[in-house]
Amino acid sequence: MLAGLSRQYRGTAVIDYSQGLENGGMHMVHLSSVYRKLEEGSKRLTPQRELVIRIFSEHPGEHLSAEEVHQLVKKKFQDIGLATVYRSLELLTQLEILTRINFDDGRSRYEFNQEETHRHHHLVCVRCGRVEEYGEDLLDTLETRILNERGFAVLDHELKFYGVCRACALKKTN
Amino acid sequence: MLAGLSRQYRGTAVIDYSQGLENGGMHMVHLSSVYRKLEEGSKRLTPQRELVIRIFSEHPGEHLSAEEVHQLVKKKFQDIGLATVYRSLELLTQLEILTRINFDDGRSRYEFNQEETHRHHHLVCVRCGRVEEYGEDLLDTLETRILNERGFAVLDHELKFYGVCRACALKKTN
DNA sequence: GTGCGTGCAAACAATTTGCACGCTA
DNA sequence: TAGCGTGCAAATTGTTTGCACGCAC
């Protein structure tokens, strides 16, 4: 099975998963489902891929870009190629372990594809640029209507709200 | 006033606006509001900018990219620089004459910022890539809730549905 | 041994920017 | 005449790809 795969690769760092990735906090990721998805895609869980996953697990709710992931991996663990980061992100997205999001800041960003927290939306502050998450989903009825009215079968949706966050609203000046 | 500005520039084409841009069809654009917005921004309505606007008025509902606008302007009117198209799109977006949209196809796209048709959404077909529009807006109550619950004052929102359009659903094979 | 995954550098594509020049206010 | 707007080419930036190598199966 895959669990045994991730010992080492290219003679580099060995990652201790005795405690799993679940240590992160509230935004838990089920390593087992990561293993399963890799297995189903018959992909190896290499140290580089593990590191990428680990970065996300240690930065819950952060919408990281490829460059940011690369920097974090380098800083916290070891040097890996930026191209490898891109390829890992691509792979993990295809396996639905990550989700690609676009905040129109010129680069793609990624977050865990948390099926439990499924369909959360984003509140993008136009002043400070910070992105909050919003868990509500009231769009099901709308999706049914779209199917009936237009014959368009909705598979997924993406909703972003642009506005002013509480913190910025409180800053009276400027 | 601005109306008299757009005679010619660099000795090139003169555009006849005796009939205005409103000829386009259902997706009418009020030239007067375009004038007003340029005036408020104290920007000139140059022939190049007019041509860009004209292209959008002649392609209602089409979500054009910079490159596409450039090609269309060149084909239908005259050769202008691609950089100028980019700068025009940027300016017109800032003046809220156009709206920038992102369909994750690797380039920014633009459409008229139709305040009348305000808040229409997009149905993106994951098979053929075509984008339909959907005029409904049921998000007002949700926005009020977000303000109350989170203190986040929503100014605008963007909603995209991904799914299979009717045409593709009918193609049984492949 | 075959092939997947990686690192590096080169290639790409969309977009931005520097600069000289012409036209407009 | 001062400065905005343009065209062109060069520069940037995010992302992808070709290739040789090494480890895993």
PDB file of N, CA and C in Angstrom, chain B residues 48-126:
ATOM      1  N   GLN B  48      -9.041  55.666 -30.958  1.00  0.00           N
ATOM      2  CA  GLN B  48      -8.719  54.300 -30.521  1.00  0.00           C
ATOM      3  C   GLN B  48      -9.673  53.826 -29.429  1.00  0.00           C
ATOM      4  N   ARG B  49      -9.911  54.694 -28.472  1.00  0.00           N
ATOM      5  CA  ARG B  49     -10.817  54.316 -27.386  1.00  0.00           C
ATOM      6  C   ARG B  49     -12.233  54.136 -27.911  1.00  0.00           C
ATOM      7  N   GLU B  50     -12.598  54.997 -28.851  1.00  0.00           N
ATOM      8  CA  GLU B  50     -13.928  54.844 -29.441  1.00  0.00           C
ATOM      9  C   GLU B  50     -14.059  53.506 -30.142  1.00  0.00           C
ATOM     10  N   LEU B  51     -13.015  53.119 -30.858  1.00  0.00           N
ATOM     11  CA  LEU B  51     -13.074  51.862 -31.593  1.00  0.00           C
ATOM     12  C   LEU B  51     -13.227  50.687 -30.652  1.00  0.00           C
ATOM     13  N   VAL B  52     -12.524  50.740 -29.538  1.00  0.00           N
ATOM     14  CA  VAL B  52     -12.644  49.655 -28.566  1.00  0.00           C
ATOM     15  C   VAL B  52     -14.076  49.585 -28.057  1.00  0.00           C
ATOM     16  N   ILE B  53     -14.610  50.731 -27.711  1.00  0.00           N
ATOM     17  CA  ILE B  53     -15.993  50.763 -27.229  1.00  0.00           C
ATOM     18  C   ILE B  53     -16.943  50.233 -28.296  1.00  0.00           C
ATOM     19  N   ARG B  54     -16.688  50.654 -29.518  1.00  0.00           N
ATOM     20  CA  ARG B  54     -17.550  50.241 -30.623  1.00  0.00           C
ATOM     21  C   ARG B  54     -17.532  48.722 -30.800  1.00  0.00           C
ATOM     22  N   ILE B  55     -16.375  48.140 -30.685  1.00  0.00           N
ATOM     23  CA  ILE B  55     -16.281  46.689 -30.812  1.00  0.00           C
ATOM     24  C   ILE B  55     -17.176  45.997 -29.788  1.00  0.00           C
ATOM     25  N   PHE B  56     -17.138  46.498 -28.568  1.00  0.00           N
ATOM     26  CA  PHE B  56     -17.982  45.874 -27.552  1.00  0.00           C
ATOM     27  C   PHE B  56     -19.457  46.076 -27.868  1.00  0.00           C
ATOM     28  N   SER B  57     -19.787  47.260 -28.386  1.00  0.00           N
ATOM     29  CA  SER B  57     -21.198  47.513 -28.678  1.00  0.00           C
ATOM     30  C   SER B  57     -21.675  46.648 -29.835  1.00  0.00           C
ATOM     31  N   GLU B  58     -20.741  46.235 -30.683  1.00  0.00           N
ATOM     32  CA  GLU B  58     -21.123  45.409 -31.825  1.00  0.00           C
ATOM     33  C   GLU B  58     -21.018  43.918 -31.517  1.00  0.00           C
ATOM     34  N   HIS B  59     -20.549  43.603 -30.318  1.00  0.00           N
ATOM     35  CA  HIS B  59     -20.462  42.199 -29.912  1.00  0.00           C
ATOM     36  C   HIS B  59     -21.085  42.017 -28.536  1.00  0.00           C
ATOM     37  N   PRO B  60     -22.362  42.280 -28.468  1.00  0.00           N
ATOM     38  CA  PRO B  60     -23.029  42.204 -27.165  1.00  0.00           C
ATOM     39  C   PRO B  60     -22.956  40.807 -26.561  1.00  0.00           C
ATOM     40  N   GLY B  61     -22.730  40.768 -25.287  1.00  0.00           N
ATOM     41  CA  GLY B  61     -22.718  39.489 -24.580  1.00  0.00           C
ATOM     42  C   GLY B  61     -21.570  38.582 -24.940  1.00  0.00           C
ATOM     43  N   GLU B  62     -20.412  39.143 -25.360  1.00  0.00           N
ATOM     44  CA  GLU B  62     -19.369  38.241 -25.870  1.00  0.00           C
ATOM     45  C   GLU B  62     -18.110  38.070 -25.044  1.00  0.00           C
ATOM     46  N   HIS B  63     -17.910  38.803 -23.999  1.00  0.00           N
ATOM     47  CA  HIS B  63     -16.747  38.595 -23.125  1.00  0.00           C
ATOM     48  C   HIS B  63     -15.430  38.514 -23.892  1.00  0.00           C
ATOM     49  N   LEU B  64     -15.035  39.598 -24.493  1.00  0.00           N
ATOM     50  CA  LEU B  64     -13.849  39.614 -25.340  1.00  0.00           C
ATOM     51  C   LEU B  64     -12.560  39.788 -24.553  1.00  0.00           C
ATOM     52  N   SER B  65     -11.507  39.157 -25.054  1.00  0.00           N
ATOM     53  CA  SER B  65     -10.175  39.327 -24.467  1.00  0.00           C
ATOM     54  C   SER B  65      -9.460  40.465 -25.190  1.00  0.00           C
ATOM     55  N   ALA B  66      -8.356  40.918 -24.620  1.00  0.00           N
ATOM     56  CA  ALA B  66      -7.595  42.011 -25.224  1.00  0.00           C
ATOM     57  C   ALA B  66      -7.191  41.654 -26.654  1.00  0.00           C
ATOM     58  N   GLU B  67      -6.686  40.462 -26.813  1.00  0.00           N
ATOM     59  CA  GLU B  67      -6.243  40.010 -28.129  1.00  0.00           C
ATOM     60  C   GLU B  67      -7.418  39.999 -29.117  1.00  0.00           C
ATOM     61  N   GLU B  68      -8.560  39.523 -28.668  1.00  0.00           N
ATOM     62  CA  GLU B  68      -9.734  39.477 -29.541  1.00  0.00           C
ATOM     63  C   GLU B  68     -10.187  40.876 -29.927  1.00  0.00           C
ATOM     64  N   VAL B  69     -10.188  41.767 -28.961  1.00  0.00           N
ATOM     65  CA  VAL B  69     -10.562  43.150 -29.259  1.00  0.00           C
ATOM     66  C   VAL B  69      -9.600  43.719 -30.293  1.00  0.00           C
ATOM     67  N   HIS B  70      -8.330  43.453 -30.083  1.00  0.00           N
ATOM     68  CA  HIS B  70      -7.314  43.948 -31.007  1.00  0.00           C
ATOM     69  C   HIS B  70      -7.565  43.448 -32.424  1.00  0.00           C
ATOM     70  N   GLN B  71      -7.795  42.170 -32.553  1.00  0.00           N
ATOM     71  CA  GLN B  71      -8.050  41.579 -33.868  1.00  0.00           C
ATOM     72  C   GLN B  71      -9.282  42.186 -34.512  1.00  0.00           C
ATOM     73  N   LEU B  72     -10.340  42.315 -33.727  1.00  0.00           N
ATOM     74  CA  LEU B  72     -11.585  42.848 -34.270  1.00  0.00           C
ATOM     75  C   LEU B  72     -11.438  44.296 -34.709  1.00  0.00           C
ATOM     76  N   VAL B  73     -10.743  45.077 -33.909  1.00  0.00           N
ATOM     77  CA  VAL B  73     -10.537  46.475 -34.285  1.00  0.00           C
ATOM     78  C   VAL B  73      -9.741  46.540 -35.580  1.00  0.00           C
ATOM     79  N   LYS B  74      -8.697  45.736 -35.662  1.00  0.00           N
ATOM     80  CA  LYS B  74      -7.859  45.727 -36.858  1.00  0.00           C
ATOM     81  C   LYS B  74      -8.648  45.295 -38.093  1.00  0.00           C
ATOM     82  N   LYS B  75      -9.431  44.253 -37.925  1.00  0.00           N
ATOM     83  CA  LYS B  75     -10.175  43.723 -39.057  1.00  0.00           C
ATOM     84  C   LYS B  75     -11.260  44.691 -39.542  1.00  0.00           C
ATOM     85  N   LYS B  76     -11.991  45.238 -38.590  1.00  0.00           N
ATOM     86  CA  LYS B  76     -13.140  46.049 -38.978  1.00  0.00           C
ATOM     87  C   LYS B  76     -12.822  47.510 -39.227  1.00  0.00           C
ATOM     88  N   PHE B  77     -11.756  47.992 -38.605  1.00  0.00           N
ATOM     89  CA  PHE B  77     -11.506  49.414 -38.756  1.00  0.00           C
ATOM     90  C   PHE B  77     -10.095  49.732 -39.216  1.00  0.00           C
ATOM     91  N   GLN B  78      -9.168  49.643 -38.322  1.00  0.00           N
ATOM     92  CA  GLN B  78      -7.804  50.044 -38.659  1.00  0.00           C
ATOM     93  C   GLN B  78      -6.834  49.406 -37.682  1.00  0.00           C
ATOM     94  N   ASP B  79      -5.593  49.497 -38.036  1.00  0.00           N
ATOM     95  CA  ASP B  79      -4.559  48.913 -37.197  1.00  0.00           C
ATOM     96  C   ASP B  79      -4.253  49.825 -36.011  1.00  0.00           C
ATOM     97  N   ILE B  80      -4.382  49.267 -34.815  1.00  0.00           N
ATOM     98  CA  ILE B  80      -3.931  50.024 -33.649  1.00  0.00           C
ATOM     99  C   ILE B  80      -3.052  49.104 -32.813  1.00  0.00           C
ATOM    100  N   GLY B  81      -2.264  49.692 -31.936  1.00  0.00           N
ATOM    101  CA  GLY B  81      -1.328  48.886 -31.161  1.00  0.00           C
ATOM    102  C   GLY B  81      -2.012  48.052 -30.088  1.00  0.00           C
ATOM    103  N   LEU B  82      -1.471  46.866 -29.879  1.00  0.00           N
ATOM    104  CA  LEU B  82      -2.044  45.997 -28.856  1.00  0.00           C
ATOM    105  C   LEU B  82      -1.918  46.646 -27.482  1.00  0.00           C
ATOM    106  N   ALA B  83      -0.808  47.316 -27.254  1.00  0.00           N
ATOM    107  CA  ALA B  83      -0.617  47.982 -25.962  1.00  0.00           C
ATOM    108  C   ALA B  83      -1.690  49.035 -25.737  1.00  0.00           C
ATOM    109  N   THR B  84      -2.074  49.684 -26.807  1.00  0.00           N
ATOM    110  CA  THR B  84      -3.134  50.690 -26.691  1.00  0.00           C
ATOM    111  C   THR B  84      -4.449  50.038 -26.306  1.00  0.00           C
ATOM    112  N   VAL B  85      -4.692  48.868 -26.876  1.00  0.00           N
ATOM    113  CA  VAL B  85      -5.909  48.144 -26.513  1.00  0.00           C
ATOM    114  C   VAL B  85      -5.870  47.823 -25.025  1.00  0.00           C
ATOM    115  N   TYR B  86      -4.745  47.333 -24.546  1.00  0.00           N
ATOM    116  CA  TYR B  86      -4.626  47.031 -23.123  1.00  0.00           C
ATOM    117  C   TYR B  86      -4.869  48.271 -22.282  1.00  0.00           C
ATOM    118  N   ARG B  87      -4.256  49.377 -22.720  1.00  0.00           N
ATOM    119  CA  ARG B  87      -4.418  50.603 -21.930  1.00  0.00           C
ATOM    120  C   ARG B  87      -5.860  51.097 -21.983  1.00  0.00           C
ATOM    121  N   SER B  88      -6.493  50.943 -23.108  1.00  0.00           N
ATOM    122  CA  SER B  88      -7.887  51.368 -23.218  1.00  0.00           C
ATOM    123  C   SER B  88      -8.782  50.516 -22.325  1.00  0.00           C
ATOM    124  N   LEU B  89      -8.548  49.217 -22.348  1.00  0.00           N
ATOM    125  CA  LEU B  89      -9.360  48.323 -21.540  1.00  0.00           C
ATOM    126  C   LEU B  89      -9.189  48.654 -20.063  1.00  0.00           C
ATOM    127  N   GLU B  90      -7.957  48.928 -19.682  1.00  0.00           N
ATOM    128  CA  GLU B  90      -7.668  49.294 -18.298  1.00  0.00           C
ATOM    129  C   GLU B  90      -8.414  50.570 -17.909  1.00  0.00           C
ATOM    130  N   LEU B  91      -8.293  51.566 -18.771  1.00  0.00           N
ATOM    131  CA  LEU B  91      -8.950  52.845 -18.508  1.00  0.00           C
ATOM    132  C   LEU B  91     -10.460  52.697 -18.438  1.00  0.00           C
ATOM    133  N   LEU B  92     -11.031  52.028 -19.433  1.00  0.00           N
ATOM    134  CA  LEU B  92     -12.477  51.878 -19.490  1.00  0.00           C
ATOM    135  C   LEU B  92     -12.999  51.061 -18.310  1.00  0.00           C
ATOM    136  N   THR B  93     -12.158  50.168 -17.813  1.00  0.00           N
ATOM    137  CA  THR B  93     -12.559  49.396 -16.640  1.00  0.00           C
ATOM    138  C   THR B  93     -12.564  50.287 -15.407  1.00  0.00           C
ATOM    139  N   GLN B  94     -11.527  51.116 -15.295  1.00  0.00           N
ATOM    140  CA  GLN B  94     -11.463  52.029 -14.150  1.00  0.00           C
ATOM    141  C   GLN B  94     -12.627  53.007 -14.148  1.00  0.00           C
ATOM    142  N   LEU B  95     -13.038  53.403 -15.327  1.00  0.00           N
ATOM    143  CA  LEU B  95     -14.155  54.340 -15.430  1.00  0.00           C
ATOM    144  C   LEU B  95     -15.492  53.613 -15.310  1.00  0.00           C
ATOM    145  N   GLU B  96     -15.399  52.333 -15.087  1.00  0.00           N
ATOM    146  CA  GLU B  96     -16.599  51.493 -14.947  1.00  0.00           C
ATOM    147  C   GLU B  96     -17.467  51.483 -16.193  1.00  0.00           C
ATOM    148  N   ILE B  97     -16.820  51.666 -17.333  1.00  0.00           N
ATOM    149  CA  ILE B  97     -17.538  51.523 -18.597  1.00  0.00           C
ATOM    150  C   ILE B  97     -17.514  50.046 -18.981  1.00  0.00           C
ATOM    151  N   LEU B  98     -16.405  49.388 -18.664  1.00  0.00           N
ATOM    152  CA  LEU B  98     -16.299  47.950 -18.891  1.00  0.00           C
ATOM    153  C   LEU B  98     -16.123  47.240 -17.548  1.00  0.00           C
ATOM    154  N   THR B  99     -16.344  45.952 -17.578  1.00  0.00           N
ATOM    155  CA  THR B  99     -16.097  45.122 -16.404  1.00  0.00           C
ATOM    156  C   THR B  99     -15.135  44.020 -16.807  1.00  0.00           C
ATOM    157  N   ARG B 100     -14.174  43.762 -15.961  1.00  0.00           N
ATOM    158  CA  ARG B 100     -13.218  42.702 -16.237  1.00  0.00           C
ATOM    159  C   ARG B 100     -13.749  41.403 -15.624  1.00  0.00           C
ATOM    160  N   ILE B 101     -13.724  40.343 -16.404  1.00  0.00           N
ATOM    161  CA  ILE B 101     -14.153  39.050 -15.882  1.00  0.00           C
ATOM    162  C   ILE B 101     -13.054  38.031 -16.131  1.00  0.00           C
ATOM    163  N   ASN B 102     -13.078  36.999 -15.338  1.00  0.00           N
ATOM    164  CA  ASN B 102     -12.055  35.970 -15.452  1.00  0.00           C
ATOM    165  C   ASN B 102     -12.712  34.596 -15.531  1.00  0.00           C
ATOM    166  N   PHE B 103     -12.503  33.930 -16.658  1.00  0.00           N
ATOM    167  CA  PHE B 103     -13.075  32.591 -16.806  1.00  0.00           C
ATOM    168  C   PHE B 103     -11.992  31.525 -16.722  1.00  0.00           C
ATOM    169  N   ASP B 104     -10.893  31.872 -16.117  1.00  0.00           N
ATOM    170  CA  ASP B 104      -9.808  30.922 -15.907  1.00  0.00           C
ATOM    171  C   ASP B 104      -9.318  30.276 -17.186  1.00  0.00           C
ATOM    172  N   ASP B 105      -9.364  31.002 -18.266  1.00  0.00           N
ATOM    173  CA  ASP B 105      -8.821  30.459 -19.506  1.00  0.00           C
ATOM    174  C   ASP B 105      -7.484  31.128 -19.815  1.00  0.00           C
ATOM    175  N   GLY B 106      -6.894  31.719 -18.787  1.00  0.00           N
ATOM    176  CA  GLY B 106      -5.561  32.267 -18.969  1.00  0.00           C
ATOM    177  C   GLY B 106      -5.504  33.700 -19.461  1.00  0.00           C
ATOM    178  N   ARG B 107      -6.644  34.322 -19.636  1.00  0.00           N
ATOM    179  CA  ARG B 107      -6.604  35.732 -20.035  1.00  0.00           C
ATOM    180  C   ARG B 107      -7.822  36.439 -19.465  1.00  0.00           C
ATOM    181  N   SER B 108      -7.695  37.736 -19.318  1.00  0.00           N
ATOM    182  CA  SER B 108      -8.808  38.524 -18.807  1.00  0.00           C
ATOM    183  C   SER B 108      -9.785  38.800 -19.943  1.00  0.00           C
ATOM    184  N   ARG B 109     -11.028  38.849 -19.591  1.00  0.00           N
ATOM    185  CA  ARG B 109     -12.054  39.164 -20.585  1.00  0.00           C
ATOM    186  C   ARG B 109     -12.864  40.350 -20.092  1.00  0.00           C
ATOM    187  N   TYR B 110     -13.546  40.985 -21.017  1.00  0.00           N
ATOM    188  CA  TYR B 110     -14.251  42.214 -20.663  1.00  0.00           C
ATOM    189  C   TYR B 110     -15.649  42.221 -21.256  1.00  0.00           C
ATOM    190  N   GLU B 111     -16.531  42.952 -20.589  1.00  0.00           N
ATOM    191  CA  GLU B 111     -17.868  43.157 -21.130  1.00  0.00           C
ATOM    192  C   GLU B 111     -18.339  44.521 -20.656  1.00  0.00           C
ATOM    193  N   PHE B 112     -19.382  45.029 -21.298  1.00  0.00           N
ATOM    194  CA  PHE B 112     -19.921  46.303 -20.856  1.00  0.00           C
ATOM    195  C   PHE B 112     -20.398  46.187 -19.417  1.00  0.00           C
ATOM    196  N   ASN B 113     -20.137  47.203 -18.673  1.00  0.00           N
ATOM    197  CA  ASN B 113     -20.611  47.246 -17.300  1.00  0.00           C
ATOM    198  C   ASN B 113     -22.033  47.779 -17.331  1.00  0.00           C
ATOM    199  N   GLN B 114     -22.954  46.894 -17.626  1.00  0.00           N
ATOM    200  CA  GLN B 114     -24.330  47.327 -17.798  1.00  0.00           C
ATOM    201  C   GLN B 114     -25.064  47.435 -16.480  1.00  0.00           C
ATOM    202  N   GLU B 115     -25.132  48.649 -16.023  1.00  0.00           N
ATOM    203  CA  GLU B 115     -25.766  48.849 -14.734  1.00  0.00           C
ATOM    204  C   GLU B 115     -27.239  48.466 -14.742  1.00  0.00           C
ATOM    205  N   GLU B 116     -27.847  48.611 -15.926  1.00  0.00           N
ATOM    206  CA  GLU B 116     -29.264  48.223 -16.020  1.00  0.00           C
ATOM    207  C   GLU B 116     -29.385  46.713 -15.807  1.00  0.00           C
ATOM    208  N   THR B 117     -28.625  45.994 -16.594  1.00  0.00           N
ATOM    209  CA  THR B 117     -28.659  44.528 -16.528  1.00  0.00           C
ATOM    210  C   THR B 117     -27.849  44.044 -15.329  1.00  0.00           C
ATOM    211  N   HIS B 118     -27.563  44.970 -14.453  1.00  0.00           N
ATOM    212  CA  HIS B 118     -26.685  44.735 -13.309  1.00  0.00           C
ATOM    213  C   HIS B 118     -26.783  43.339 -12.717  1.00  0.00           C
ATOM    214  N   ARG B 119     -25.633  42.870 -12.251  1.00  0.00           N
ATOM    215  CA  ARG B 119     -25.624  41.625 -11.522  1.00  0.00           C
ATOM    216  C   ARG B 119     -26.162  40.425 -12.297  1.00  0.00           C
ATOM    217  N   HIS B 120     -25.758  40.312 -13.518  1.00  0.00           N
ATOM    218  CA  HIS B 120     -26.112  39.071 -14.193  1.00  0.00           C
ATOM    219  C   HIS B 120     -24.950  38.126 -13.906  1.00  0.00           C
ATOM    220  N   HIS B 121     -25.203  36.862 -13.995  1.00  0.00           N
ATOM    221  CA  HIS B 121     -24.179  35.894 -13.667  1.00  0.00           C
ATOM    222  C   HIS B 121     -23.809  35.087 -14.890  1.00  0.00           C
ATOM    223  N   HIS B 122     -22.866  34.178 -14.724  1.00  0.00           N
ATOM    224  CA  HIS B 122     -22.398  33.434 -15.885  1.00  0.00           C
ATOM    225  C   HIS B 122     -22.529  31.929 -15.703  1.00  0.00           C
ATOM    226  N   LEU B 123     -22.942  31.303 -16.783  1.00  0.00           N
ATOM    227  CA  LEU B 123     -23.033  29.849 -16.804  1.00  0.00           C
ATOM    228  C   LEU B 123     -21.924  29.358 -17.733  1.00  0.00           C
ATOM    229  N   VAL B 124     -20.903  28.760 -17.155  1.00  0.00           N
ATOM    230  CA  VAL B 124     -19.762  28.321 -17.936  1.00  0.00           C
ATOM    231  C   VAL B 124     -19.872  26.825 -18.218  1.00  0.00           C
ATOM    232  N   CYS B 125     -19.954  26.467 -19.490  1.00  0.00           N
ATOM    233  CA  CYS B 125     -20.062  25.043 -19.831  1.00  0.00           C
ATOM    234  C   CYS B 125     -18.684  24.396 -19.786  1.00  0.00           C
ATOM    235  N   VAL B 126     -18.572  23.346 -18.989  1.00  0.00           N
ATOM    236  CA  VAL B 126     -17.261  22.707 -18.828  1.00  0.00           C
ATOM    237  C   VAL B 126     -16.905  21.828 -20.022  1.00  0.00           C
TER     238      VAL B 126
END
